[in-house]
Amino acid sequence: MAVKVLIVEDEESLAIMLQYNLEARGYEVEVAERGDEAEEMIAENRPDIIILDWMLPGVSGIELCRRLRAGRKTRLIPVIMLTAKGEEADKVRGLSTGADDYIVKPFSLPEFMARLKAVLRRIAPERISDVLEIGDVRLDRETRLVKRGGREIRLGPTEYRLLEFLMERPGRVLSREQLLDGVWGRENYIDERTVDVHIGRLRKAMVHGKEKQLIRTVRGAGYAMGKK
Ligand code: CA
């Protein structure tokens, strides 16, 4: 599952450069030019991480960061602030409003990627690693190969995405709605029972003989995989 990045930057050339390079590395990218526009986009489609320019038309980056941290649904989204040289003195203020990191402009692409990965690694390590492992199940994102105890498991594309989505969030109980949004995409109007059908197929494919069932049904809540 691609990591969703929202870039909030009114400097068009910089936004385009970041978008291009992130998309080339498999990230899913959206760009907002204004702070208020970004707020709407975040409410509609929650990003995994936000790259937030300090100086923005509409709502400023610092104000937006403060609002995100105050919001129940947005307070945990990692934020990297971009500041221009000279605004550096403000970085302390930026971090105190809850940004996870800041980068001073101008910066190089390798520097940017390193900082982005460092924040993701700290906050959501499962989202960027090439190999996901839970118990004896191993999913390799590069080769799209799934193995259990060394045995290869063949999955259809939907079951693969479902498994990846669950393994990226070990121990978390995911509702049918969250699974629909994450695996099928929110534009698709699919019945929630479809999730049960595909979970059923996935379970069947993953269990051989006396092997333990790794996907738990949490009554009235949804499904989870991995540590409780
Ligand atoms: Ca700016």
mmCIF file of N, CA and C in Angstrom, residues 12-136:
data_model
loop_
_atom_site.group_PDB
_atom_site.id
_atom_site.type_symbol
_atom_site.label_atom_id
_atom_site.label_comp_id
_atom_site.label_asym_id
_atom_site.label_seq_id
_atom_site.Cartn_x
_atom_site.Cartn_y
_atom_site.Cartn_z
ATOM 1 N N GLU A 12 5.266 26.603 -6.564
ATOM 2 C CA GLU A 12 4.852 25.548 -7.485
ATOM 3 C C GLU A 12 5.989 24.641 -7.947
ATOM 4 N N SER A 13 7.136 25.245 -8.304
ATOM 5 C CA SER A 13 8.235 24.421 -8.828
ATOM 6 C C SER A 13 8.728 23.418 -7.789
ATOM 7 N N LEU A 14 8.760 23.849 -6.541
ATOM 8 C CA LEU A 14 9.201 22.939 -5.470
ATOM 9 C C LEU A 14 8.176 21.818 -5.267
ATOM 10 N N ALA A 15 6.901 22.186 -5.254
ATOM 11 C CA ALA A 15 5.844 21.188 -5.071
ATOM 12 C C ALA A 15 5.885 20.148 -6.190
ATOM 13 N N ILE A 16 6.089 20.603 -7.415
ATOM 14 C CA ILE A 16 6.125 19.688 -8.565
ATOM 15 C C ILE A 16 7.338 18.764 -8.475
ATOM 16 N N MET A 17 8.474 19.335 -8.098
ATOM 17 C CA MET A 17 9.699 18.530 -7.991
ATOM 18 C C MET A 17 9.519 17.429 -6.940
ATOM 19 N N LEU A 18 8.961 17.794 -5.795
ATOM 20 C CA LEU A 18 8.765 16.797 -4.735
ATOM 21 C C LEU A 18 7.748 15.747 -5.161
ATOM 22 N N GLN A 19 6.658 16.209 -5.758
ATOM 23 C CA GLN A 19 5.622 15.274 -6.193
ATOM 24 C C GLN A 19 6.186 14.262 -7.195
ATOM 25 N N TYR A 20 6.901 14.781 -8.180
ATOM 26 C CA TYR A 20 7.476 13.922 -9.224
ATOM 27 C C TYR A 20 8.385 12.853 -8.618
ATOM 28 N N ASN A 21 9.269 13.305 -7.743
ATOM 29 C CA ASN A 21 10.246 12.367 -7.178
ATOM 30 C C ASN A 21 9.628 11.380 -6.197
ATOM 31 N N LEU A 22 8.635 11.824 -5.460
ATOM 32 C CA LEU A 22 7.963 10.907 -4.536
ATOM 33 C C LEU A 22 7.154 9.868 -5.308
ATOM 34 N N GLU A 23 6.443 10.314 -6.340
ATOM 35 C CA GLU A 23 5.645 9.369 -7.128
ATOM 36 C C GLU A 23 6.536 8.343 -7.819
ATOM 37 N N ALA A 24 7.707 8.797 -8.260
ATOM 38 C CA ALA A 24 8.647 7.877 -8.906
ATOM 39 C C ALA A 24 9.138 6.805 -7.943
ATOM 40 N N ARG A 25 9.059 7.109 -6.632
ATOM 41 C CA ARG A 25 9.479 6.136 -5.623
ATOM 42 C C ARG A 25 8.296 5.377 -5.040
ATOM 43 N N GLY A 26 7.147 5.477 -5.652
ATOM 44 C CA GLY A 26 6.002 4.674 -5.240
ATOM 45 C C GLY A 26 5.097 5.303 -4.189
ATOM 46 N N TYR A 27 5.331 6.571 -3.865
ATOM 47 C CA TYR A 27 4.442 7.239 -2.914
ATOM 48 C C TYR A 27 3.222 7.768 -3.658
ATOM 49 N N GLU A 28 2.119 7.917 -2.897
ATOM 50 C CA GLU A 28 0.915 8.511 -3.465
ATOM 51 C C GLU A 28 0.904 9.966 -2.991
ATOM 52 N N VAL A 29 0.834 10.898 -3.944
ATOM 53 C CA VAL A 29 1.048 12.295 -3.563
ATOM 54 C C VAL A 29 -0.132 13.193 -3.925
ATOM 55 N N GLU A 30 -0.480 14.084 -3.005
ATOM 56 C CA GLU A 30 -1.428 15.151 -3.296
ATOM 57 C C GLU A 30 -0.757 16.460 -2.937
ATOM 58 N N VAL A 31 -1.140 17.515 -3.668
ATOM 59 C CA VAL A 31 -0.534 18.819 -3.410
ATOM 60 C C VAL A 31 -1.625 19.847 -3.125
ATOM 61 N N ALA A 32 -1.412 20.665 -2.108
ATOM 62 C CA ALA A 32 -2.285 21.801 -1.830
ATOM 63 C C ALA A 32 -1.422 23.050 -1.846
ATOM 64 N N GLU A 33 -1.977 24.135 -2.363
ATOM 65 C CA GLU A 33 -1.207 25.381 -2.424
ATOM 66 C C GLU A 33 -1.527 26.303 -1.263
ATOM 67 N N ARG A 34 -2.663 26.061 -0.648
ATOM 68 C CA ARG A 34 -3.096 26.935 0.438
ATOM 69 C C ARG A 34 -3.377 26.110 1.700
ATOM 70 N N GLY A 35 -3.217 26.778 2.843
ATOM 71 C CA GLY A 35 -3.448 26.098 4.107
ATOM 72 C C GLY A 35 -4.890 25.643 4.284
ATOM 73 N N ASP A 36 -5.842 26.508 3.886
ATOM 74 C CA ASP A 36 -7.256 26.144 4.077
ATOM 75 C C ASP A 36 -7.655 25.010 3.124
ATOM 76 N N GLU A 37 -7.067 25.042 1.923
ATOM 77 C CA GLU A 37 -7.319 23.960 0.962
ATOM 78 C C GLU A 37 -6.794 22.634 1.531
ATOM 79 N N ALA A 38 -5.609 22.699 2.148
ATOM 80 C CA ALA A 38 -5.005 21.499 2.745
ATOM 81 C C ALA A 38 -5.906 20.916 3.825
ATOM 82 N N GLU A 39 -6.483 21.787 4.630
ATOM 83 C CA GLU A 39 -7.375 21.333 5.706
ATOM 84 C C GLU A 39 -8.529 20.504 5.166
ATOM 85 N N GLU A 40 -9.115 20.984 4.084
ATOM 86 C CA GLU A 40 -10.231 20.251 3.475
ATOM 87 C C GLU A 40 -9.769 18.903 2.936
ATOM 88 N N MET A 41 -8.599 18.912 2.295
ATOM 89 C CA MET A 41 -8.089 17.667 1.724
ATOM 90 C C MET A 41 -7.776 16.639 2.806
ATOM 91 N N ILE A 42 -7.269 17.108 3.927
ATOM 92 C CA ILE A 42 -6.925 16.197 5.022
ATOM 93 C C ILE A 42 -8.187 15.558 5.600
ATOM 94 N N ALA A 43 -9.243 16.375 5.695
ATOM 95 C CA ALA A 43 -10.504 15.866 6.240
ATOM 96 C C ALA A 43 -11.109 14.816 5.304
ATOM 97 N N GLU A 44 -10.886 14.993 4.014
ATOM 98 C CA GLU A 44 -11.481 14.103 3.028
ATOM 99 C C GLU A 44 -10.701 12.811 2.850
ATOM 100 N N ASN A 45 -9.388 12.909 2.843
ATOM 101 C CA ASN A 45 -8.547 11.755 2.570
ATOM 102 C C ASN A 45 -7.294 11.867 3.435
ATOM 103 N N ARG A 46 -7.328 11.181 4.555
ATOM 104 C CA ARG A 46 -6.264 11.334 5.550
ATOM 105 C C ARG A 46 -4.904 10.904 5.010
ATOM 106 N N PRO A 47 -3.935 11.822 4.965
ATOM 107 C CA PRO A 47 -2.596 11.428 4.500
ATOM 108 C C PRO A 47 -1.825 10.700 5.599
ATOM 109 N N ASP A 48 -0.778 9.976 5.210
ATOM 110 C CA ASP A 48 0.067 9.300 6.201
ATOM 111 C C ASP A 48 1.104 10.258 6.756
ATOM 112 N N ILE A 49 1.446 11.262 5.954
ATOM 113 C CA ILE A 49 2.431 12.252 6.398
ATOM 114 C C ILE A 49 2.185 13.551 5.629
ATOM 115 N N ILE A 50 2.482 14.670 6.278
ATOM 116 C CA ILE A 50 2.254 15.974 5.647
ATOM 117 C C ILE A 50 3.564 16.743 5.581
ATOM 118 N N ILE A 51 3.878 17.245 4.393
ATOM 119 C CA ILE A 51 5.021 18.130 4.205
ATOM 120 C C ILE A 51 4.425 19.529 4.170
ATOM 121 N N LEU A 52 4.759 20.340 5.143
ATOM 122 C CA LEU A 52 4.032 21.581 5.347
ATOM 123 C C LEU A 52 4.950 22.797 5.290
ATOM 124 N N ASP A 53 4.700 23.655 4.305
ATOM 125 C CA ASP A 53 5.477 24.883 4.202
ATOM 126 C C ASP A 53 5.060 25.854 5.302
ATOM 127 N N TRP A 54 6.023 26.598 5.762
ATOM 128 C CA TRP A 54 5.782 27.537 6.857
ATOM 129 C C TRP A 54 4.902 28.699 6.416
ATOM 130 N N MET A 55 5.317 29.331 5.297
ATOM 131 C CA MET A 55 4.621 30.523 4.826
ATOM 132 C C MET A 55 3.658 30.137 3.720
ATOM 133 N N LEU A 56 2.385 30.283 4.005
ATOM 134 C CA LEU A 56 1.362 29.876 3.039
ATOM 135 C C LEU A 56 0.270 30.925 2.960
ATOM 136 N N PRO A 57 -0.356 31.042 1.791
ATOM 137 C CA PRO A 57 -1.556 31.882 1.752
ATOM 138 C C PRO A 57 -2.710 31.159 2.457
ATOM 139 N N GLY A 58 -3.679 31.899 2.883
ATOM 140 C CA GLY A 58 -4.795 31.280 3.600
ATOM 141 C C GLY A 58 -4.376 31.049 5.045
ATOM 142 N N VAL A 59 -4.458 29.817 5.496
ATOM 143 C CA VAL A 59 -4.013 29.492 6.851
ATOM 144 C C VAL A 59 -2.513 29.202 6.797
ATOM 145 N N SER A 60 -1.723 29.805 7.656
ATOM 146 C CA SER A 60 -0.272 29.587 7.625
ATOM 147 C C SER A 60 0.073 28.158 8.059
ATOM 148 N N GLY A 61 1.278 27.727 7.701
ATOM 149 C CA GLY A 61 1.712 26.377 8.034
ATOM 150 C C GLY A 61 1.708 26.132 9.534
ATOM 151 N N ILE A 62 2.166 27.121 10.258
ATOM 152 C CA ILE A 62 2.257 26.961 11.708
ATOM 153 C C ILE A 62 0.867 26.841 12.342
ATOM 154 N N GLU A 63 -0.064 27.632 11.829
ATOM 155 C CA GLU A 63 -1.438 27.589 12.343
ATOM 156 C C GLU A 63 -2.086 26.248 11.981
ATOM 157 N N LEU A 64 -1.821 25.805 10.754
ATOM 158 C CA LEU A 64 -2.387 24.528 10.313
ATOM 159 C C LEU A 64 -1.854 23.384 11.188
ATOM 160 N N CYS A 65 -0.556 23.427 11.463
ATOM 161 C CA CYS A 65 0.058 22.395 12.302
ATOM 162 C C CYS A 65 -0.588 22.382 13.692
ATOM 163 N N ARG A 66 -0.798 23.557 14.221
ATOM 164 C CA ARG A 66 -1.430 23.667 15.537
ATOM 165 C C ARG A 66 -2.842 23.062 15.513
ATOM 166 N N ARG A 67 -3.588 23.374 14.448
ATOM 167 C CA ARG A 67 -4.953 22.839 14.320
ATOM 168 C C ARG A 67 -4.955 21.321 14.170
ATOM 169 N N LEU A 68 -3.980 20.816 13.395
ATOM 170 C CA LEU A 68 -3.898 19.361 13.206
ATOM 171 C C LEU A 68 -3.664 18.670 14.539
ATOM 172 N N ARG A 69 -2.783 19.256 15.348
ATOM 173 C CA ARG A 69 -2.447 18.639 16.622
ATOM 174 C C ARG A 69 -3.622 18.687 17.599
ATOM 175 N N ALA A 70 -4.504 19.652 17.388
ATOM 176 C CA ALA A 70 -5.653 19.786 18.285
ATOM 177 C C ALA A 70 -6.815 18.890 17.846
ATOM 178 N N GLY A 71 -6.769 18.423 16.595
ATOM 179 C CA GLY A 71 -7.875 17.627 16.060
ATOM 180 C C GLY A 71 -7.779 16.169 16.480
ATOM 181 N N ARG A 72 -8.885 15.617 16.886
ATOM 182 C CA ARG A 72 -8.893 14.233 17.358
ATOM 183 C C ARG A 72 -8.421 13.259 16.274
ATOM 184 N N LYS A 73 -8.877 13.512 15.040
ATOM 185 C CA LYS A 73 -8.546 12.584 13.960
ATOM 186 C C LYS A 73 -7.197 12.874 13.313
ATOM 187 N N THR A 74 -6.660 14.058 13.551
ATOM 188 C CA THR A 74 -5.453 14.454 12.822
ATOM 189 C C THR A 74 -4.217 14.567 13.712
ATOM 190 N N ARG A 75 -4.402 14.424 15.033
ATOM 191 C CA ARG A 75 -3.281 14.758 15.926
ATOM 192 C C ARG A 75 -2.082 13.839 15.781
ATOM 193 N N LEU A 76 -2.304 12.635 15.213
ATOM 194 C CA LEU A 76 -1.179 11.707 15.105
ATOM 195 C C LEU A 76 -0.504 11.703 13.728
ATOM 196 N N ILE A 77 -1.013 12.516 12.808
ATOM 197 C CA ILE A 77 -0.392 12.516 11.474
ATOM 198 C C ILE A 77 0.979 13.208 11.561
ATOM 199 N N PRO A 78 2.043 12.507 11.121
ATOM 200 C CA PRO A 78 3.360 13.155 11.176
ATOM 201 C C PRO A 78 3.447 14.369 10.248
ATOM 202 N N VAL A 79 4.131 15.399 10.722
ATOM 203 C CA VAL A 79 4.275 16.641 9.949
ATOM 204 C C VAL A 79 5.748 17.015 9.857
ATOM 205 N N ILE A 80 6.202 17.272 8.638
ATOM 206 C CA ILE A 80 7.541 17.840 8.446
ATOM 207 C C ILE A 80 7.355 19.255 7.925
ATOM 208 N N MET A 81 7.895 20.222 8.641
ATOM 209 C CA MET A 81 7.753 21.613 8.218
ATOM 210 C C MET A 81 8.911 22.011 7.312
ATOM 211 N N LEU A 82 8.593 22.825 6.318
ATOM 212 C CA LEU A 82 9.619 23.393 5.459
ATOM 213 C C LEU A 82 9.750 24.865 5.826
ATOM 214 N N THR A 83 10.965 25.280 6.113
ATOM 215 C CA THR A 83 11.151 26.697 6.431
ATOM 216 C C THR A 83 12.213 27.277 5.530
ATOM 217 N N ALA A 84 12.055 28.552 5.188
ATOM 218 C CA ALA A 84 13.058 29.220 4.371
ATOM 219 C C ALA A 84 14.189 29.657 5.287
ATOM 220 N N LYS A 85 15.371 29.835 4.689
ATOM 221 C CA LYS A 85 16.498 30.334 5.475
ATOM 222 C C LYS A 85 16.110 31.681 6.068
ATOM 223 N N GLY A 86 16.511 31.915 7.281
ATOM 224 C CA GLY A 86 16.150 33.192 7.884
ATOM 225 C C GLY A 86 14.943 33.012 8.789
ATOM 226 N N GLU A 87 14.116 32.028 8.437
ATOM 227 C CA GLU A 87 12.982 31.721 9.313
ATOM 228 C C GLU A 87 13.427 30.679 10.346
ATOM 229 N N GLU A 88 14.711 30.320 10.228
ATOM 230 C CA GLU A 88 15.244 29.252 11.075
ATOM 231 C C GLU A 88 15.025 29.470 12.557
ATOM 232 N N ALA A 89 15.056 30.740 12.934
ATOM 233 C CA ALA A 89 14.860 31.049 14.354
ATOM 234 C C ALA A 89 13.485 30.563 14.815
ATOM 235 N N ASP A 90 12.582 30.456 13.860
ATOM 236 C CA ASP A 90 11.216 30.044 14.189
ATOM 237 C C ASP A 90 11.067 28.544 14.344
ATOM 238 N N LYS A 91 12.134 27.819 14.004
ATOM 239 C CA LYS A 91 11.971 26.360 13.974
ATOM 240 C C LYS A 91 11.614 25.785 15.343
ATOM 241 N N VAL A 92 12.144 26.433 16.369
ATOM 242 C CA VAL A 92 11.842 25.974 17.722
ATOM 243 C C VAL A 92 10.335 26.082 17.958
ATOM 244 N N ARG A 93 9.792 27.190 17.483
ATOM 245 C CA ARG A 93 8.353 27.396 17.601
ATOM 246 C C ARG A 93 7.610 26.329 16.800
ATOM 247 N N GLY A 94 8.151 26.005 15.627
ATOM 248 C CA GLY A 94 7.539 24.981 14.781
ATOM 249 C C GLY A 94 7.482 23.639 15.499
ATOM 250 N N LEU A 95 8.596 23.288 16.089
ATOM 251 C CA LEU A 95 8.639 22.000 16.783
ATOM 252 C C LEU A 95 7.747 22.022 18.017
ATOM 253 N N SER A 96 7.644 23.192 18.637
ATOM 254 C CA SER A 96 6.811 23.250 19.843
ATOM 255 C C SER A 96 5.319 23.195 19.505
ATOM 256 N N THR A 97 4.957 23.502 18.274
ATOM 257 C CA THR A 97 3.545 23.346 17.905
ATOM 258 C C THR A 97 3.257 21.907 17.480
ATOM 259 N N GLY A 98 4.297 21.073 17.474
ATOM 260 C CA GLY A 98 4.040 19.658 17.245
ATOM 261 C C GLY A 98 4.526 19.099 15.928
ATOM 262 N N ALA A 99 5.336 19.853 15.167
ATOM 263 C CA ALA A 99 5.907 19.275 13.957
ATOM 264 C C ALA A 99 6.900 18.190 14.370
ATOM 265 N N ASP A 100 7.027 17.141 13.561
ATOM 266 C CA ASP A 100 7.924 16.039 13.905
ATOM 267 C C ASP A 100 9.344 16.313 13.459
ATOM 268 N N ASP A 101 9.476 17.164 12.444
ATOM 269 C CA ASP A 101 10.804 17.526 11.965
ATOM 270 C C ASP A 101 10.654 18.795 11.135
ATOM 271 N N TYR A 102 11.771 19.415 10.794
ATOM 272 C CA TYR A 102 11.714 20.571 9.905
ATOM 273 C C TYR A 102 12.899 20.497 8.974
ATOM 274 N N ILE A 103 12.736 21.043 7.791
ATOM 275 C CA ILE A 103 13.828 21.070 6.816
ATOM 276 C C ILE A 103 13.964 22.512 6.344
ATOM 277 N N VAL A 104 15.199 22.992 6.312
ATOM 278 C CA VAL A 104 15.439 24.365 5.889
ATOM 279 C C VAL A 104 15.682 24.411 4.387
ATOM 280 N N LYS A 105 14.970 25.319 3.715
ATOM 281 C CA LYS A 105 15.146 25.508 2.278
ATOM 282 C C LYS A 105 16.379 26.372 2.027
ATOM 283 N N PRO A 106 17.119 26.205 0.954
ATOM 284 C CA PRO A 106 16.950 25.125 -0.026
ATOM 285 C C PRO A 106 17.559 23.819 0.494
ATOM 286 N N PHE A 107 16.961 22.718 0.093
ATOM 287 C CA PHE A 107 17.483 21.417 0.523
ATOM 288 C C PHE A 107 17.647 20.525 -0.700
ATOM 289 N N SER A 108 18.460 19.473 -0.554
ATOM 290 C CA SER A 108 18.650 18.555 -1.670
ATOM 291 C C SER A 108 17.619 17.437 -1.566
ATOM 292 N N LEU A 109 17.362 16.793 -2.696
ATOM 293 C CA LEU A 109 16.394 15.701 -2.697
ATOM 294 C C LEU A 109 16.826 14.542 -1.778
ATOM 295 N N PRO A 110 18.105 14.111 -1.841
ATOM 296 C CA PRO A 110 18.517 13.034 -0.927
ATOM 297 C C PRO A 110 18.301 13.404 0.541
ATOM 298 N N GLU A 111 18.549 14.672 0.871
ATOM 299 C CA GLU A 111 18.347 15.108 2.252
ATOM 300 C C GLU A 111 16.857 15.002 2.613
ATOM 301 N N PHE A 112 16.022 15.475 1.694
ATOM 302 C CA PHE A 112 14.576 15.429 1.922
ATOM 303 C C PHE A 112 14.094 13.987 2.119
ATOM 304 N N MET A 113 14.528 13.088 1.213
ATOM 305 C CA MET A 113 14.092 11.691 1.294
ATOM 306 C C MET A 113 14.545 11.050 2.611
ATOM 307 N N ALA A 114 15.777 11.390 3.013
ATOM 308 C CA ALA A 114 16.310 10.809 4.245
ATOM 309 C C ALA A 114 15.474 11.250 5.456
ATOM 310 N N ARG A 115 15.102 12.529 5.465
ATOM 311 C CA ARG A 115 14.315 13.042 6.598
ATOM 312 C C ARG A 115 12.914 12.444 6.598
ATOM 313 N N LEU A 116 12.340 12.345 5.414
ATOM 314 C CA LEU A 116 10.996 11.766 5.288
ATOM 315 C C LEU A 116 10.993 10.331 5.795
ATOM 316 N N LYS A 117 11.983 9.562 5.344
ATOM 317 C CA LYS A 117 12.055 8.159 5.758
ATOM 318 C C LYS A 117 12.314 8.028 7.250
ATOM 319 N N ALA A 118 13.132 8.944 7.771
ATOM 320 C CA ALA A 118 13.442 8.876 9.208
ATOM 321 C C ALA A 118 12.171 9.089 10.031
ATOM 322 N N VAL A 119 11.357 10.048 9.612
ATOM 323 C CA VAL A 119 10.112 10.309 10.353
ATOM 324 C C VAL A 119 9.165 9.125 10.212
ATOM 325 N N LEU A 120 9.034 8.596 9.012
ATOM 326 C CA LEU A 120 8.147 7.446 8.804
ATOM 327 C C LEU A 120 8.642 6.222 9.583
ATOM 328 N N ARG A 121 9.958 6.046 9.593
ATOM 329 C CA ARG A 121 10.526 4.891 10.288
ATOM 330 C C ARG A 121 10.231 4.980 11.780
ATOM 331 N N ARG A 122 10.289 6.191 12.297
ATOM 332 C CA ARG A 122 10.066 6.397 13.718
ATOM 333 C C ARG A 122 8.585 6.213 14.060
ATOM 334 N N ILE A 123 7.730 6.725 13.188
ATOM 335 C CA ILE A 123 6.314 6.769 13.527
ATOM 336 C C ILE A 123 5.542 5.581 12.980
ATOM 337 N N ALA A 124 5.886 5.139 11.786
ATOM 338 C CA ALA A 124 5.147 4.030 11.179
ATOM 339 C C ALA A 124 6.105 3.120 10.422
ATOM 340 N N PRO A 125 6.959 2.379 11.164
ATOM 341 C CA PRO A 125 8.003 1.584 10.509
ATOM 342 C C PRO A 125 7.464 0.582 9.496
ATOM 343 N N GLU A 126 6.254 0.066 9.740
ATOM 344 C CA GLU A 126 5.713 -0.950 8.826
ATOM 345 C C GLU A 126 5.385 -0.363 7.458
ATOM 346 N N ARG A 127 5.176 0.973 7.408
ATOM 347 C CA ARG A 127 4.745 1.555 6.150
ATOM 348 C C ARG A 127 5.867 1.661 5.123
ATOM 349 N N ILE A 128 7.123 1.616 5.544
ATOM 350 C CA ILE A 128 8.178 1.802 4.556
ATOM 351 C C ILE A 128 9.088 0.598 4.397
ATOM 352 N N SER A 129 8.889 -0.431 5.219
ATOM 353 C CA SER A 129 9.817 -1.542 5.077
ATOM 354 C C SER A 129 9.407 -2.422 3.889
ATOM 355 N N ASP A 130 10.382 -3.010 3.230
ATOM 356 C CA ASP A 130 10.114 -3.834 2.057
ATOM 357 C C ASP A 130 9.533 -5.178 2.441
ATOM 358 N N VAL A 131 9.885 -5.618 3.632
ATOM 359 C CA VAL A 131 9.411 -6.925 4.066
ATOM 360 C C VAL A 131 8.580 -6.775 5.331
ATOM 361 N N LEU A 132 7.387 -7.318 5.305
ATOM 362 C CA LEU A 132 6.525 -7.298 6.480
ATOM 363 C C LEU A 132 6.478 -8.706 7.050
ATOM 364 N N GLU A 133 6.566 -8.811 8.374
ATOM 365 C CA GLU A 133 6.525 -10.132 8.991
ATOM 366 C C GLU A 133 5.615 -10.146 10.202
ATOM 367 N N ILE A 134 4.743 -11.108 10.239
ATOM 368 C CA ILE A 134 3.937 -11.350 11.438
ATOM 369 C C ILE A 134 3.948 -12.853 11.659
ATOM 370 N N GLY A 135 4.400 -13.281 12.830
ATOM 371 C CA GLY A 135 4.517 -14.711 13.097
ATOM 372 C C GLY A 135 5.396 -15.354 12.035
ATOM 373 N N ASP A 136 4.908 -16.419 11.426
ATOM 374 C CA ASP A 136 5.712 -17.079 10.400
ATOM 375 C C ASP A 136 5.318 -16.643 8.983
#
